[in-house]
Amino acid sequence: MNIRVKAIVLIFSGLCSLGSLNGQNPMGVTHSGQSTSQAPFPLTQYTELKNPAPTDGESWKDLSGTRCAWGNTYTRYKKEVNPRLNQKKIDIKGWKGERVAAQLVVSSAIDLDNVSVEIAPLTHSSGKQSISADRILKGFVRYVMTDELNKNQKGTCGPRPDLSQFDSTLVADPIDHLAAALPIKAKTSQGYWIRVWIPEDAISGNYSSDVLIKNNHEVIGKLKLTVQVQQRTLPQPDQWAFHLDLWQNPFAVARYHQVPLWSEEHFRILKTELQPYAEAGGKVITVPIMHHPWGGQTYDPYETMITWVRKIDGSWWFDYTIFDKWVEFMMDMGVKKEIGCYSMIPWKLSFLYFDQATNSMKELKSKPGEQAYHDLWLSMLKDFAAHLKSKGWFDITHIAMDERPMPDMLKALKIIREADPNFKVSLAGSLHKELSDELNDYCIAIAEKFSEEMKAKRKAEGKITTYYTCCAESHPNTYTFSNPAEGAWIAWYAAKENLDGYLRWALNSWTIEPLLDSRFYTWGAGDTYLLYPGGRTCLRFENLVAGIQAYEKIRILKTELQTQNKTATLRKLERVLESFDELRLLKTPANVVVEKANLFINGL
Amino acid sequence: MNIRVKAIVLIFSGLCSLGSLNGQNPMGVTHSGQSTSQAPFPLTQYTELKNPAPTDGESWKDLSGTRCAWGNTYTRYKKEVNPRLNQKKIDIKGWKGERVAAQLVVSSAIDLDNVSVEIAPLTHSSGKQSISADRILKGFVRYVMTDELNKNQKGTCGPRPDLSQFDSTLVADPIDHLAAALPIKAKTSQGYWIRVWIPEDAISGNYSSDVLIKNNHEVIGKLKLTVQVQQRTLPQPDQWAFHLDLWQNPFAVARYHQVPLWSEEHFRILKTELQPYAEAGGKVITVPIMHHPWGGQTYDPYETMITWVRKIDGSWWFDYTIFDKWVEFMMDMGVKKEIGCYSMIPWKLSFLYFDQATNSMKELKSKPGEQAYHDLWLSMLKDFAAHLKSKGWFDITHIAMDERPMPDMLKALKIIREADPNFKVSLAGSLHKELSDELNDYCIAIAEKFSEEMKAKRKAEGKITTYYTCCAESHPNTYTFSNPAEGAWIAWYAAKENLDGYLRWALNSWTIEPLLDSRFYTWGAGDTYLLYPGGRTCLRFENLVAGIQAYEKIRILKTELQTQNKTATLRKLERVLESFDELRLLKTPANVVVEKANLFINGL
């Protein structure tokens, strides 16, 4: 598609420089002129950007009224297209404790001013039990602006100062559970998501319900939903093994919702915004321990959670008030396996601190190998270790590095060991065999592969081994223009590779108007966030969670099959997993691979 | 004189903006291109700016070689003029413990490349006792650039963005005790200052010495100096009653000498720089308790000595490390009567603090009458009071205000009383009768007059009552172009008015190159400092100290005369004091009045 959204791009580009204002949007109004970030929280109504694509007349020519039908959970149904769906009844399968989902689509040739969806209680065929409404998440699949891969079709790395150079389209992604009803304009389609979190104590069997689509009080569609609850039980997310490490950005939340950082209001909102991460079994608490570990690469840069003060005698004083509050908050949310502390080797080797003598912020510019760097970090890490021990967190805390030149990493490691030989260390970077023994949590890009020996040794030593994707990958990925099934594929791949999990550098590093426009001034749209404001999840995130559930199910099934010596089935399972090969993704889309694999394990 | 120094002015104007860089001169080189502020401290050699005035040919026509003779201590001998002095022998009178001074002038028609001055031991006529060299301060009276009064001849208030609009001349002011020798160019004059601090235990009588002026090893002049030590004894400065309040600026010292604020090196240099203030009987320690109490009016703004931190819960945390160190340092210097804390009502009602949540400096803009202002200051003052009590300094500490609108001052006072009813308060401002009872230290401009009743009541209650001059006054004042005797006049005036002392807002708020150029971008040259770098005193300061000594002598003489019932002499003394009337200064220069008065008291 070649339609450009130049006006928006221009405004957007102009606002990019706001990043330097500590991510503050001084006007409280976003570039579309809407107050999407205004109180009261959460905002329940907002207007999407104008669709740059024209109506697909051909698809609408046979429809005079409104059509409601089931689609699937992998497809971003286009707003301007009538997908001509027919399915009126859907069966979805799941284990007890599992989240299963379906997507219906309303396509209307006429204007509808107030469409809502009602689900009658999901009742067991025996009539004896039902799944209550609080186990159901339902919401409109909203349209957000996206862009595309780099022109060479190789990932999305690099700056995009002029977004008009990229095709900009509306795509279905955010699941808006907050809008009770929406208008649907003539000749547009609207997806609707229904997710059922099967209770762990449900009895197995079929639970059915009517799904009513209404315009005001008039029923304009009626669909049948059946959830087939299987015998097996999926444990709750806090029991999951999958090591999910999605970097949280509380600074984006404070800016977007215009609340003071670390205020009660901020934490109240964070509880909503980060709930999906906790419910996805998020394992790692992201902690910036110094100013701007990644420079200003996100719209809202990461500020230090540890206060650095240089006293007039030149000694350092560190305060952990924010750190403690944040860590305790995340632990209360259920995220408590690991604390990842960034970064001893930040992208810009500059350390901002409050200088008491001059009553001002100062920068210490120093790099590994220099005395000042050594003294600073030795002092910091010793103090930090003592604090962590006093809190009982030392054993879960990792001094975390991104990929940096090897000599720098080795020098940093030496200081860490000097401060406390038992400090845990993590790295998200390249594969360096010589570092593996040093790294308690080691994450490499999908293109690189740990040897089976390394993985086995690491597992035996209780070390975590994962992989990541970022702007380098075209597929699999979680851009807003990615095939949503790639989200699921990502977790399946970890199962195939016998990895512990997955890392992504951005859970919610929002753009200026994340609900409206997922494009950023670097990388592909959606690269910087997987969750939308208001605790809204999305096709990408729900597919990722589905994949993680599959990972957990495979883990359980493997144990079960091994115990029962069902080697033939085990081999079949391994063959299914073999199909998760990123090099084949261009030929066979992720949804095909994932659907087939799901069919297999749901049939076991 | 109408000669302009445009080149310097242009460079100077360009550098004014450096004030915003926290007074840092990043190049370490001042505008004349000299490293006057470089290590080692103290710098002993520097080159003055070029004399904009041409040689006064007429005055030199009778001189073929070099002439050395005594001048007086009130005159700024001009560099380009031969003053045709003849006096080869000088007698100066003083009490035991008093500092007495003389100035000699070397005028040379020929180039002299290395002039120095030697003083043989000052030996008592009996030959039994002498005054040792460590009691003698001697140095060249150097030339510094100055300007002039405002065009209307009324003071020097207001900005001077274009110094070329003011007559710029070199004037004799700094006493350079650090240069062992100087060249003297043909047809220039060079003053030389000799100050003798008579030991308290000296026997009275005449102490004489030969003063040899040499060029290299050749004696080019020989003068006779006699100090007549009188019977009476002047106590040491720490015993003086005169309430001298000259605001110290340690920030200028750190910037000029390029040492880190509050470092050991800084304090080591401060000890030298502030020694003359301590030896002048300085009584008050100047303490900025918040950021920029007077905005950026000085080249080196005052930074807070109390660290203000806003914690993430919104509460305040104050740290007194700098405050304690500074106060203890000044007390060790001998300045310990009063701590003056500026300011609850700063010129810009904005309070800078370190904001822990955002890891940045923030400003709270709030004014008296607002809840935020009340809460901030109540919290600060309560914490401060507790700290002061723990240090034993509460009773000497004054919450200090400059003149502000009366409603603001009353609101500030109310908060002070709420924080601690016993807090002492000072004001340098206008005369408000209704405030007198509230103010433990009250200082008003010379143009205003306390009533005799107010002064008596204040004295009875142990309250301090003083006056000040600033840019508003043409005479008396201590600009570098002022009659130096006005410095002495200022203290005599306090004696006449029965005031406790004198306040000046700037002891050492240096210009960028104080040794070379006393002009600033506001006010008359020299308004911002009375001391020069390297612990160098000057004609203005030495005259001020002479006046303070006279004040102390008058105090002692009055008691003596009253005790001895010498009412006629007392009346004569009162009549002498009556001559210190600022309105008569234009007709009768200060040196005439002061000289006459000195003659009188030295004759008692």
mmCIF file of N, CA, C and O in Angstrom, chain A residues 159-196:
data_model
loop_
_atom_site.group_PDB
_atom_site.id
_atom_site.type_symbol
_atom_site.label_atom_id
_atom_site.label_comp_id
_atom_site.label_asym_id
_atom_site.label_seq_id
_atom_site.Cartn_x
_atom_site.Cartn_y
_atom_site.Cartn_z
ATOM 1 N N PRO A 159 17.102 4.706 12.115
ATOM 2 C CA PRO A 159 16.169 5.812 12.362
ATOM 3 C C PRO A 159 15.175 5.980 11.222
ATOM 4 O O PRO A 159 15.445 5.588 10.081
ATOM 5 N N ARG A 160 14.042 6.536 11.573
ATOM 6 C CA ARG A 160 13.011 6.825 10.569
ATOM 7 C C ARG A 160 12.568 8.268 10.753
ATOM 8 O O ARG A 160 11.416 8.518 11.146
ATOM 9 N N PRO A 161 13.482 9.196 10.495
ATOM 10 C CA PRO A 161 13.140 10.598 10.775
ATOM 11 C C PRO A 161 11.989 11.091 9.916
ATOM 12 O O PRO A 161 11.238 11.968 10.318
ATOM 13 N N ASP A 162 11.828 10.491 8.739
ATOM 14 C CA ASP A 162 10.735 10.919 7.856
ATOM 15 C C ASP A 162 9.811 9.724 7.624
ATOM 16 O O ASP A 162 10.046 8.887 6.751
ATOM 17 N N LEU A 163 8.763 9.658 8.436
ATOM 18 C CA LEU A 163 7.876 8.494 8.372
ATOM 19 C C LEU A 163 7.099 8.451 7.065
ATOM 20 O O LEU A 163 6.545 7.421 6.700
ATOM 21 N N SER A 164 7.080 9.554 6.342
ATOM 22 C CA SER A 164 6.363 9.548 5.062
ATOM 23 C C SER A 164 7.090 8.665 4.048
ATOM 24 O O SER A 164 6.553 8.349 2.999
ATOM 25 N N GLN A 165 8.321 8.283 4.355
ATOM 26 C CA GLN A 165 9.059 7.380 3.469
ATOM 27 C C GLN A 165 8.595 5.934 3.644
ATOM 28 O O GLN A 165 9.058 5.045 2.934
ATOM 29 N N PHE A 166 7.718 5.702 4.614
ATOM 30 C CA PHE A 166 7.238 4.346 4.873
ATOM 31 C C PHE A 166 5.728 4.301 4.680
ATOM 32 O O PHE A 166 5.036 5.258 5.007
ATOM 33 N N ASP A 167 5.277 3.193 4.163
ATOM 34 C CA ASP A 167 3.849 3.009 3.974
ATOM 35 C C ASP A 167 3.173 3.006 5.343
ATOM 36 O O ASP A 167 3.581 2.280 6.244
ATOM 37 N N SER A 168 2.161 3.829 5.477
ATOM 38 C CA SER A 168 1.470 3.914 6.762
ATOM 39 C C SER A 168 0.029 3.469 6.609
ATOM 40 O O SER A 168 -0.700 4.017 5.788
ATOM 41 N N THR A 169 -0.346 2.469 7.405
ATOM 42 C CA THR A 169 -1.701 1.931 7.317
ATOM 43 C C THR A 169 -2.271 1.740 8.708
ATOM 44 O O THR A 169 -1.539 1.688 9.689
ATOM 45 N N LEU A 170 -3.602 1.629 8.759
ATOM 46 C CA LEU A 170 -4.246 1.261 10.022
ATOM 47 C C LEU A 170 -4.260 -0.259 10.093
ATOM 48 O O LEU A 170 -4.611 -0.921 9.107
ATOM 49 N N VAL A 171 -3.899 -0.796 11.252
ATOM 50 C CA VAL A 171 -3.998 -2.243 11.438
ATOM 51 C C VAL A 171 -4.712 -2.539 12.749
ATOM 52 O O VAL A 171 -4.662 -1.764 13.703
ATOM 53 N N ALA A 172 -5.367 -3.705 12.763
ATOM 54 C CA ALA A 172 -6.083 -4.140 13.955
ATOM 55 C C ALA A 172 -5.066 -4.678 14.957
ATOM 56 O O ALA A 172 -4.281 -5.567 14.626
ATOM 57 N N ASP A 173 -5.034 -4.114 16.143
ATOM 58 C CA ASP A 173 -4.121 -4.646 17.146
ATOM 59 C C ASP A 173 -4.628 -4.510 18.577
ATOM 60 O O ASP A 173 -4.872 -5.530 19.224
ATOM 61 N N PRO A 174 -4.799 -3.295 19.100
ATOM 62 C CA PRO A 174 -5.176 -3.200 20.518
ATOM 63 C C PRO A 174 -6.544 -3.814 20.791
ATOM 64 O O PRO A 174 -7.473 -3.623 20.009
ATOM 65 N N ILE A 175 -6.639 -4.529 21.875
ATOM 66 C CA ILE A 175 -7.937 -5.082 22.300
ATOM 67 C C ILE A 175 -8.494 -4.139 23.357
ATOM 68 O O ILE A 175 -7.950 -4.026 24.450
ATOM 69 N N ASP A 176 -9.558 -3.457 22.956
ATOM 70 C CA ASP A 176 -10.086 -2.381 23.787
ATOM 71 C C ASP A 176 -11.242 -2.905 24.636
ATOM 72 O O ASP A 176 -12.393 -2.871 24.220
ATOM 73 N N HIS A 177 -10.873 -3.349 25.832
ATOM 74 C CA HIS A 177 -11.908 -3.913 26.714
ATOM 75 C C HIS A 177 -12.646 -2.820 27.480
ATOM 76 O O HIS A 177 -13.562 -3.091 28.241
ATOM 77 N N LEU A 178 -12.204 -1.573 27.272
ATOM 78 C CA LEU A 178 -12.774 -0.477 28.053
ATOM 79 C C LEU A 178 -13.937 0.229 27.365
ATOM 80 O O LEU A 178 -14.782 0.819 28.033
ATOM 81 N N ALA A 179 -13.959 0.176 26.034
ATOM 82 C CA ALA A 179 -15.067 0.807 25.316
ATOM 83 C C ALA A 179 -16.262 -0.154 25.333
ATOM 84 O O ALA A 179 -16.187 -1.240 24.762
ATOM 85 N N ALA A 180 -17.327 0.243 25.994
ATOM 86 C CA ALA A 180 -18.493 -0.638 26.089
ATOM 87 C C ALA A 180 -19.186 -0.768 24.742
ATOM 88 O O ALA A 180 -19.751 -1.815 24.413
ATOM 89 N N ALA A 181 -19.133 0.297 23.962
ATOM 90 C CA ALA A 181 -19.779 0.265 22.645
ATOM 91 C C ALA A 181 -19.029 1.196 21.716
ATOM 92 O O ALA A 181 -18.373 2.130 22.170
ATOM 93 N N LEU A 182 -19.123 0.897 20.410
ATOM 94 C CA LEU A 182 -18.460 1.744 19.415
ATOM 95 C C LEU A 182 -19.393 1.925 18.227
ATOM 96 O O LEU A 182 -20.182 1.040 17.916
ATOM 97 N N PRO A 183 -19.268 3.036 17.541
ATOM 98 C CA PRO A 183 -19.979 3.145 16.262
ATOM 99 C C PRO A 183 -19.203 2.377 15.188
ATOM 100 O O PRO A 183 -17.989 2.216 15.304
ATOM 101 N N ILE A 184 -19.909 1.888 14.188
ATOM 102 C CA ILE A 184 -19.221 1.269 13.045
ATOM 103 C C ILE A 184 -19.749 1.972 11.799
ATOM 104 O O ILE A 184 -20.962 2.022 11.559
ATOM 105 N N LYS A 185 -18.817 2.553 11.060
ATOM 106 C CA LYS A 185 -19.239 3.318 9.879
ATOM 107 C C LYS A 185 -19.571 2.375 8.725
ATOM 108 O O LYS A 185 -19.067 1.251 8.664
ATOM 109 N N ALA A 186 -20.375 2.858 7.816
ATOM 110 C CA ALA A 186 -20.761 2.051 6.637
ATOM 111 C C ALA A 186 -19.514 1.582 5.912
ATOM 112 O O ALA A 186 -18.538 2.314 5.756
ATOM 113 N N LYS A 187 -19.571 0.330 5.478
ATOM 114 C CA LYS A 187 -18.476 -0.292 4.734
ATOM 115 C C LYS A 187 -17.169 -0.332 5.508
ATOM 116 O O LYS A 187 -16.100 -0.024 4.976
ATOM 117 N N THR A 188 -17.309 -0.671 6.776
ATOM 118 C CA THR A 188 -16.101 -0.977 7.540
ATOM 119 C C THR A 188 -16.331 -2.243 8.354
ATOM 120 O O THR A 188 -17.471 -2.624 8.626
ATOM 121 N N SER A 189 -15.198 -2.869 8.705
ATOM 122 C CA SER A 189 -15.245 -4.076 9.529
ATOM 123 C C SER A 189 -14.663 -3.764 10.899
ATOM 124 O O SER A 189 -13.805 -2.882 11.043
ATOM 125 N N GLN A 190 -15.130 -4.510 11.889
ATOM 126 C CA GLN A 190 -14.668 -4.296 13.251
ATOM 127 C C GLN A 190 -14.512 -5.651 13.927
ATOM 128 O O GLN A 190 -15.490 -6.388 14.076
ATOM 129 N N GLY A 191 -13.287 -5.970 14.320
ATOM 130 C CA GLY A 191 -13.068 -7.202 15.050
ATOM 131 C C GLY A 191 -13.463 -7.075 16.510
ATOM 132 O O GLY A 191 -13.526 -5.963 17.056
ATOM 133 N N TYR A 192 -13.757 -8.204 17.119
ATOM 134 C CA TYR A 192 -14.111 -8.209 18.541
ATOM 135 C C TYR A 192 -13.503 -9.461 19.149
ATOM 136 O O TYR A 192 -13.590 -10.554 18.582
ATOM 137 N N TRP A 193 -12.864 -9.283 20.275
ATOM 138 C CA TRP A 193 -12.074 -10.346 20.881
ATOM 139 C C TRP A 193 -12.790 -10.884 22.109
ATOM 140 O O TRP A 193 -13.293 -10.114 22.928
ATOM 141 N N ILE A 194 -12.819 -12.181 22.199
ATOM 142 C CA ILE A 194 -13.387 -12.805 23.403
ATOM 143 C C ILE A 194 -12.386 -13.813 23.934
ATOM 144 O O ILE A 194 -11.980 -14.730 23.209
ATOM 145 N N ARG A 195 -11.930 -13.576 25.151
ATOM 146 C CA ARG A 195 -10.957 -14.486 25.758
ATOM 147 C C ARG A 195 -11.558 -15.088 27.019
ATOM 148 O O ARG A 195 -12.067 -14.352 27.877
ATOM 149 N N VAL A 196 -11.497 -16.360 27.100
ATOM 150 C CA VAL A 196 -12.052 -17.053 28.272
ATOM 151 C C VAL A 196 -10.903 -17.655 29.071
ATOM 152 O O VAL A 196 -10.106 -18.433 28.523
#
